[in-house]
mmCIF file of C-alpha atoms in Angstrom:
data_model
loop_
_atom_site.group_PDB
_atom_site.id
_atom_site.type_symbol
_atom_site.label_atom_id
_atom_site.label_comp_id
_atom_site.label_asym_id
_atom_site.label_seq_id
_atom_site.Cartn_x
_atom_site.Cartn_y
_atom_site.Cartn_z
ATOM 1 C CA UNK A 1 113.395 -137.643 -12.479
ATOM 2 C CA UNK A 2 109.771 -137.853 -10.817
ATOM 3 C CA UNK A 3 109.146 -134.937 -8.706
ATOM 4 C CA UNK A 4 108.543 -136.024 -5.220
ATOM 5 C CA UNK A 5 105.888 -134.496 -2.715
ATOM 6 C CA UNK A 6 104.984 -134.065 0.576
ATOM 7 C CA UNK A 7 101.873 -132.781 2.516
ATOM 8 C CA UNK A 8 102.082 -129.892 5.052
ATOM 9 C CA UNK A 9 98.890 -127.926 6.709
ATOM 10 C CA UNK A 10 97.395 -129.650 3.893
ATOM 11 C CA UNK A 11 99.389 -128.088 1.103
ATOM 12 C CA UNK A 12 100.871 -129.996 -1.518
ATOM 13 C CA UNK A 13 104.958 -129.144 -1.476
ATOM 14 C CA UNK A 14 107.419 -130.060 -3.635
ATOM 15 C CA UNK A 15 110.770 -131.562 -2.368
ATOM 16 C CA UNK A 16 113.634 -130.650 -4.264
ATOM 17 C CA UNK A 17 116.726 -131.400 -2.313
ATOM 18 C CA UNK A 18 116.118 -129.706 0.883
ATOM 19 C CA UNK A 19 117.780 -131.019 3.829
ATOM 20 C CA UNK A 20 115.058 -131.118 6.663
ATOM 21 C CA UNK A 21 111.423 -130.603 6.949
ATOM 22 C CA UNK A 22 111.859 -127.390 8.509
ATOM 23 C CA UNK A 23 113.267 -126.274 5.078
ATOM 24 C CA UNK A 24 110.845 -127.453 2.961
ATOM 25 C CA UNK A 25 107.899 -125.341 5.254
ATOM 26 C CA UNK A 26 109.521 -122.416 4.609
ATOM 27 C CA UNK A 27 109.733 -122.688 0.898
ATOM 28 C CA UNK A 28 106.276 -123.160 0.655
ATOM 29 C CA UNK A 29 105.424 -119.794 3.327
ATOM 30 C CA UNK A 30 105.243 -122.168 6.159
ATOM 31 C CA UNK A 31 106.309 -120.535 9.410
ATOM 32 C CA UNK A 32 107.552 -122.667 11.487
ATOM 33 C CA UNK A 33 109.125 -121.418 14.774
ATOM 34 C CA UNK A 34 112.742 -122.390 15.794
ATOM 35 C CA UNK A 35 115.656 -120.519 17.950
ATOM 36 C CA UNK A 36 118.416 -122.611 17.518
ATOM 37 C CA UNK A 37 118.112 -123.416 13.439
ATOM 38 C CA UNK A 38 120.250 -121.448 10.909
ATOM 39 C CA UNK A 39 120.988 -122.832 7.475
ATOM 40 C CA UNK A 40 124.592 -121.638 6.840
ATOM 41 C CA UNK A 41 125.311 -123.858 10.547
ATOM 42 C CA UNK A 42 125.282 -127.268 11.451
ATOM 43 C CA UNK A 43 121.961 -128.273 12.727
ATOM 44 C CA UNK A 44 121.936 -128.960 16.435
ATOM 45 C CA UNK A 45 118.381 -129.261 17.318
ATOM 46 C CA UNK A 46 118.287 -128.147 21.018
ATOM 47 C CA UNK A 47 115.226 -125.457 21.673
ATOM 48 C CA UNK A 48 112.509 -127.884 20.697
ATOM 49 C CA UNK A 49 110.416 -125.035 19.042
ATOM 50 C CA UNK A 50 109.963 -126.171 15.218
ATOM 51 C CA UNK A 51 108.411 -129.323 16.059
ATOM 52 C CA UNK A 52 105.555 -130.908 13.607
ATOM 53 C CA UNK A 53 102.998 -133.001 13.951
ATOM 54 C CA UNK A 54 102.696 -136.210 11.613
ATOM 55 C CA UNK A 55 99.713 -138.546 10.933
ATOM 56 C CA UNK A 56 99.998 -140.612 13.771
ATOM 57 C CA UNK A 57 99.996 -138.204 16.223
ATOM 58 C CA UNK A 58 103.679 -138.103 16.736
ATOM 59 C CA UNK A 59 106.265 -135.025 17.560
ATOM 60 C CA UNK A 60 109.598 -134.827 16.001
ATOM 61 C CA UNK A 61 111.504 -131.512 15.292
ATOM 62 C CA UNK A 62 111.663 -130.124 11.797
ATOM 63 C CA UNK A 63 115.192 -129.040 11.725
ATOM 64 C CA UNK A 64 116.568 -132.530 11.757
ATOM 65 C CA UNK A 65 113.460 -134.237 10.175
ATOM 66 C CA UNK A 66 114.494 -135.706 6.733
ATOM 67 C CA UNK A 67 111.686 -134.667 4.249
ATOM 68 C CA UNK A 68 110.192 -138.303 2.761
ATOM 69 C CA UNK A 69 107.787 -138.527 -0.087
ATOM 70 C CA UNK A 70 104.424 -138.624 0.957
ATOM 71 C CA UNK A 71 104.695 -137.431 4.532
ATOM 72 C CA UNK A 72 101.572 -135.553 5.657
ATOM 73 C CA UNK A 73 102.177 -133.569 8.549
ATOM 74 C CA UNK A 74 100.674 -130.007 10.112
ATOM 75 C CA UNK A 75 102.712 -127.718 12.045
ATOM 76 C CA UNK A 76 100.060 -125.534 14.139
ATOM 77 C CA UNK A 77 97.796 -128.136 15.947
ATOM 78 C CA UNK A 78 96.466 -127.022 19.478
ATOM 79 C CA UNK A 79 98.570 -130.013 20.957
ATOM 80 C CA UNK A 80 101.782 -127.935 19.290
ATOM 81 C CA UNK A 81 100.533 -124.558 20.460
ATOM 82 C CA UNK A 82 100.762 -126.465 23.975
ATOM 83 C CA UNK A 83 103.763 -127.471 23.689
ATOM 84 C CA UNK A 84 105.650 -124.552 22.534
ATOM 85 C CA UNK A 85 103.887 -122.208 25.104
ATOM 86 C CA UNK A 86 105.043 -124.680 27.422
ATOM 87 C CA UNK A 87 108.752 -124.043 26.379
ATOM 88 C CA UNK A 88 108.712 -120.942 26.078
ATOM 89 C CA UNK A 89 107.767 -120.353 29.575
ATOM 90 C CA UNK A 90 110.102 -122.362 31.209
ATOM 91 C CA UNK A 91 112.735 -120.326 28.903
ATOM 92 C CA UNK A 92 111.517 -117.634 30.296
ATOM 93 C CA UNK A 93 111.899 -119.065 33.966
ATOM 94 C CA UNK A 94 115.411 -118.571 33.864
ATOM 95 C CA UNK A 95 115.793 -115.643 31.644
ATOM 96 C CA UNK A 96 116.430 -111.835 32.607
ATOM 97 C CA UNK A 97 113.038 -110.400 31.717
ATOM 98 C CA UNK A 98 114.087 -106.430 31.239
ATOM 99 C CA UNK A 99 113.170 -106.522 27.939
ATOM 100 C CA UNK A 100 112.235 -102.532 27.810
ATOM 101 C CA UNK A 101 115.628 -101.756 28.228
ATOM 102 C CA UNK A 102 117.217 -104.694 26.166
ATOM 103 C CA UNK A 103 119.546 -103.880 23.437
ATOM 104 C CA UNK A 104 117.280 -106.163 21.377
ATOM 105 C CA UNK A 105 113.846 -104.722 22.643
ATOM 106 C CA UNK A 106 111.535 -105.262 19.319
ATOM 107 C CA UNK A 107 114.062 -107.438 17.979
ATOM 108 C CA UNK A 108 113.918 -110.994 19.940
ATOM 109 C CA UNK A 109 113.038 -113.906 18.383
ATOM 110 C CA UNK A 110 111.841 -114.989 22.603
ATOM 111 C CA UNK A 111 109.893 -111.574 22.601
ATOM 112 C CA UNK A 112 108.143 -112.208 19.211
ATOM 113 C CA UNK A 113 107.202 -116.160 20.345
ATOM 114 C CA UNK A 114 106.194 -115.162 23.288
ATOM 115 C CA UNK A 115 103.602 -112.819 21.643
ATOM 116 C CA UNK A 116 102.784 -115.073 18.856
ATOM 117 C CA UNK A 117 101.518 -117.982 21.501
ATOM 118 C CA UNK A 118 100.056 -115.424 23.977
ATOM 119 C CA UNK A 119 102.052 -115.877 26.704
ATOM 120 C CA UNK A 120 101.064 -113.632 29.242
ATOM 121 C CA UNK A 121 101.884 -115.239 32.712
ATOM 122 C CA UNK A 122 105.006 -117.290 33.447
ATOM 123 C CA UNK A 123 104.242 -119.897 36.269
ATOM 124 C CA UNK A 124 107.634 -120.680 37.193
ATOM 125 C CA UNK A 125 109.158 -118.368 39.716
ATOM 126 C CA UNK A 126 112.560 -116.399 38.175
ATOM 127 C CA UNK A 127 115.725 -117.679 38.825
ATOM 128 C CA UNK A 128 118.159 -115.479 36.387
ATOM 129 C CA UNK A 129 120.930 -113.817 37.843
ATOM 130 C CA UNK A 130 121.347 -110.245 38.421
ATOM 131 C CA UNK A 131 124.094 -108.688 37.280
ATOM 132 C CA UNK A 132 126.250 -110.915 35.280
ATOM 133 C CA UNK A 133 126.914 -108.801 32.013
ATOM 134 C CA UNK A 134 130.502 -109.334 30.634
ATOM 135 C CA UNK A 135 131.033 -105.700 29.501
ATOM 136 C CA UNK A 136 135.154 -106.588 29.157
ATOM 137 C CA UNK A 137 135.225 -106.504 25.366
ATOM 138 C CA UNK A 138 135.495 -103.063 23.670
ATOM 139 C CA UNK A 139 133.190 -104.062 21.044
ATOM 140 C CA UNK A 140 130.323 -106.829 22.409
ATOM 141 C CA UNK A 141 128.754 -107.275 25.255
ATOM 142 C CA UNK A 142 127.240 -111.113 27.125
ATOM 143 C CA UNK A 143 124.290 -111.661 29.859
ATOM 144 C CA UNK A 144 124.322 -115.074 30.378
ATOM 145 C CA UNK A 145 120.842 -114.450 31.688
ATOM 146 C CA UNK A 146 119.634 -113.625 28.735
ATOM 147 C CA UNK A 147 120.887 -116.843 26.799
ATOM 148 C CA UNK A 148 118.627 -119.691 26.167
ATOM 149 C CA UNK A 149 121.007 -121.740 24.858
ATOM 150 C CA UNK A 150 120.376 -122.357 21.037
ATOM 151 C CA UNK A 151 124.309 -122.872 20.568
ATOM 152 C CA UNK A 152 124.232 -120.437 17.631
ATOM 153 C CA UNK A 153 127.161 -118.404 18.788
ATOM 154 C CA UNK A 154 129.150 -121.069 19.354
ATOM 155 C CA UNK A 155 128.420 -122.917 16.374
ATOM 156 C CA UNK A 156 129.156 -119.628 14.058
ATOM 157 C CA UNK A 157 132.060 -119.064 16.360
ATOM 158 C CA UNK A 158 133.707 -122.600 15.325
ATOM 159 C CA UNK A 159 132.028 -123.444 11.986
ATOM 160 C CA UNK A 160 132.356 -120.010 10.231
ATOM 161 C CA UNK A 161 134.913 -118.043 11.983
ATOM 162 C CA UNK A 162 137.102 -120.417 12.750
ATOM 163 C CA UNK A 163 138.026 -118.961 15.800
ATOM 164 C CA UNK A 164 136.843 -120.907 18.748
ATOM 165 C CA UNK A 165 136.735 -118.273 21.491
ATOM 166 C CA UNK A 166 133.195 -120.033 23.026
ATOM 167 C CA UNK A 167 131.784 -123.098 23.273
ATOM 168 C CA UNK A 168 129.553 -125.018 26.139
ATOM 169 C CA UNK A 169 130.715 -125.217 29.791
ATOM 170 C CA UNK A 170 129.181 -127.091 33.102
ATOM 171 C CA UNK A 171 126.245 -129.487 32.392
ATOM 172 C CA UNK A 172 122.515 -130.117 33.314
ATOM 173 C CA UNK A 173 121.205 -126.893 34.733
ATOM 174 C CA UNK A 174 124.239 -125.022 35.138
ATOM 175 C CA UNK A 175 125.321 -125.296 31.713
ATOM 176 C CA UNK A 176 126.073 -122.129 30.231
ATOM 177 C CA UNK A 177 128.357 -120.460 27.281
ATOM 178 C CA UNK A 178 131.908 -119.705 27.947
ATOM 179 C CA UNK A 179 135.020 -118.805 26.798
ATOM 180 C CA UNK A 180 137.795 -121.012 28.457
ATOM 181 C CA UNK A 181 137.942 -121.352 32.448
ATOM 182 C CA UNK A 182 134.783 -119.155 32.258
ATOM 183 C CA UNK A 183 137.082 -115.809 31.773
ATOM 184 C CA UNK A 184 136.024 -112.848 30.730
ATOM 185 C CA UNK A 185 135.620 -112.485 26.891
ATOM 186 C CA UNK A 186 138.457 -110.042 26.544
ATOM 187 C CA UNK A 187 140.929 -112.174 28.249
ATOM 188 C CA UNK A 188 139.933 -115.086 25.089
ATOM 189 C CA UNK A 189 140.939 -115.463 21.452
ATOM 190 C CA UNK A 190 137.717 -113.163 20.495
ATOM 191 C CA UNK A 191 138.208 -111.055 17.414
ATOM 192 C CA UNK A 192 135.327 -108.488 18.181
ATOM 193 C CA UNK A 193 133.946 -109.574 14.678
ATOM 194 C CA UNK A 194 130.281 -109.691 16.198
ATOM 195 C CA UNK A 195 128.848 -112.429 14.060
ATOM 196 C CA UNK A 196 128.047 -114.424 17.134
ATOM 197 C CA UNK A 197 125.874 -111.149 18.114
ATOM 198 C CA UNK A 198 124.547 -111.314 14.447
ATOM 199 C CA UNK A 199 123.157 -114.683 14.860
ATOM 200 C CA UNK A 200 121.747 -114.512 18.721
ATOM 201 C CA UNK A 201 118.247 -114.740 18.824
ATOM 202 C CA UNK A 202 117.960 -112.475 22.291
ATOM 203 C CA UNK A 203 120.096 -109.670 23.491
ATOM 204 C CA UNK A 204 122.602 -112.557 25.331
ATOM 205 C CA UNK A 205 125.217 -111.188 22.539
ATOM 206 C CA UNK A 206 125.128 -107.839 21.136
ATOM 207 C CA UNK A 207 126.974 -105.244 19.828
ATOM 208 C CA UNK A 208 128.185 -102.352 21.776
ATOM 209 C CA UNK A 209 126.213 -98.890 21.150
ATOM 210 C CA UNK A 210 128.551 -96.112 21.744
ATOM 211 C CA UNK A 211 126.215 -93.493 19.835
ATOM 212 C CA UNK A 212 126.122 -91.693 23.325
ATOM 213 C CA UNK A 213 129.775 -90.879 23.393
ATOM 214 C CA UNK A 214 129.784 -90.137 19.960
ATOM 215 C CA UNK A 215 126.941 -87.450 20.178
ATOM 216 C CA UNK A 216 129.262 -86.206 23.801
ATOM 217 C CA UNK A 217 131.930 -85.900 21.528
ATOM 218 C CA UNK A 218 130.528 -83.650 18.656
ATOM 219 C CA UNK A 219 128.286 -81.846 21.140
ATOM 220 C CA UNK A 220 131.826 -79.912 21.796
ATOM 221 C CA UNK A 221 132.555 -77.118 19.825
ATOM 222 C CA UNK A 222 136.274 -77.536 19.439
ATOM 223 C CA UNK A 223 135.522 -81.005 17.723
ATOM 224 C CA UNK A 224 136.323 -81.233 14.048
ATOM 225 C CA UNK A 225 134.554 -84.128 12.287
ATOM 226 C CA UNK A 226 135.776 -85.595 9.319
ATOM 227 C CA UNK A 227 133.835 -89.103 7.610
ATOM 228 C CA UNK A 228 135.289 -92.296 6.112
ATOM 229 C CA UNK A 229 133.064 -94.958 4.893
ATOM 230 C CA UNK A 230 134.994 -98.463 5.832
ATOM 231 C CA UNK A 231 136.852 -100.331 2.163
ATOM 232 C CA UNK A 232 133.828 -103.145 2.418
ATOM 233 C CA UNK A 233 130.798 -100.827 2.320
ATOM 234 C CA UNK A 234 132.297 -99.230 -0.911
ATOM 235 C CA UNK A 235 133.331 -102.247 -2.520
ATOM 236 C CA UNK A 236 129.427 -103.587 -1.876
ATOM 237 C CA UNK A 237 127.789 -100.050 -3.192
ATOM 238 C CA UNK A 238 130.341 -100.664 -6.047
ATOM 239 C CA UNK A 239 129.180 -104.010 -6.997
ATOM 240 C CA UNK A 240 125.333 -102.766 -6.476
ATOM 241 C CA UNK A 241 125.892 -100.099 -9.406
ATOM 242 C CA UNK A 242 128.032 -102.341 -11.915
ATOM 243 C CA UNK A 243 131.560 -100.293 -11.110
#
């Protein structure tokens, strides 16, 4: 079968049964930004951020972009530097912006864009809520302020898990993640297995940090401590050395 090619930043790449543009740029070392994109879920195309370039001038997004032989397209042009500044500032319109004390300070995917494209001053005044961290589940915690909506949660929640404890609610402006009748997450089906937290690009889902009680706890002297590594981590060291 003839190989087929296509043309990105002016580097010949080969297709070879990738499923979307996006795909294909990251084969070849391509970096193309995206929030919303993750190749074990179904692609949703929502944040707008991996969008190319092609020869006529045109914008389409990546992640839903079928790769064609022959396309030439460029994914850094000043006109897409524009435009994802642009988005990323009216993300950050609407998000909570106490990043210093953010579970995933250093670790946000809106933190590192926002550096990447310079963004230094946000034009829009804020308009995230205070306040509005669902701290009901023993093991995750939710700031709806924090979410820009990239539907990863909910599609890993559904599509992998199987368990369905999240999905969209409202519409337009007030649209927001959920569980049902907007309840608190404990009071849903949630599991506590934290892969929605796993695959959030901000701190809107993360894991709960109870280090601090832990060190409370053997900072007294009538503590005794004992260790058990859980049946999965020595099953995966086990497989690592051949046993």
């Amino acid at each position: 079968m003839e190989k087929q090619y296509m043309i990105i930043d002016g580097v010949e790449v080969e297709i070879n049964g990738e499923r979307n543009i996006l795909e294909v740029a990251r084969k070849a070392g391509i970096d193309i930004p995206a929030f919303c994109y993750n190749p074990e879920l179904s692609i949703y195309g929502a944040c707008r951020m991996c969008m190319f370039e092609n020869e006529r001038g045109r914008l389409d997004a990546s992640c839903s972009a079928q790769p064609r032989a022959g396309m030439v397209i460029k994914t850094n042009t000043p006109k897409l530097r524009k435009y994802r500044k642009m988005v990323l500032e009216l993300l950050l319109a609407n998000h909570c912006r106490d990043c210093t004390i953010c579970a995933k300070n250093g670790n946000c995917k809106l933190q590192e864009f926002a550096t990447r494209y310079n963004l230094t001053d946000v034009r829009f005044p804020n308009s995230a809520p205070d306040n509005d961290t669902d701290n009901s589940s023993v093991s995750i915690a939710r700031t709806a302020s924090k979410c820009i909506l990239c539907g990863k949660c909910v599609r890993m929640c559904n599509e992998v898990q199987n368990v369905g404890a999240i999905d969209y609610g409202f519409r337009g402006s007030k649209m927001k993640i959920v569980t049902a009748f907007d309840g608190e997450i404990a009071d849903s089906p949630c599991v506590g297995c934290g892969q929605c937290a796993a695959v959030c690009p901000t701190g809107a889902i993360v894991v709960k940090d109870d280090s601090e009680k832990v060190w409370d706890v053997l900072g007294n002297a009538n503590t005794e401590v004992s260790v058990q590594v859980a049946p999965a981590v020595r099953v995966a060291l086990g497989k690592e050395f051949g046993l």
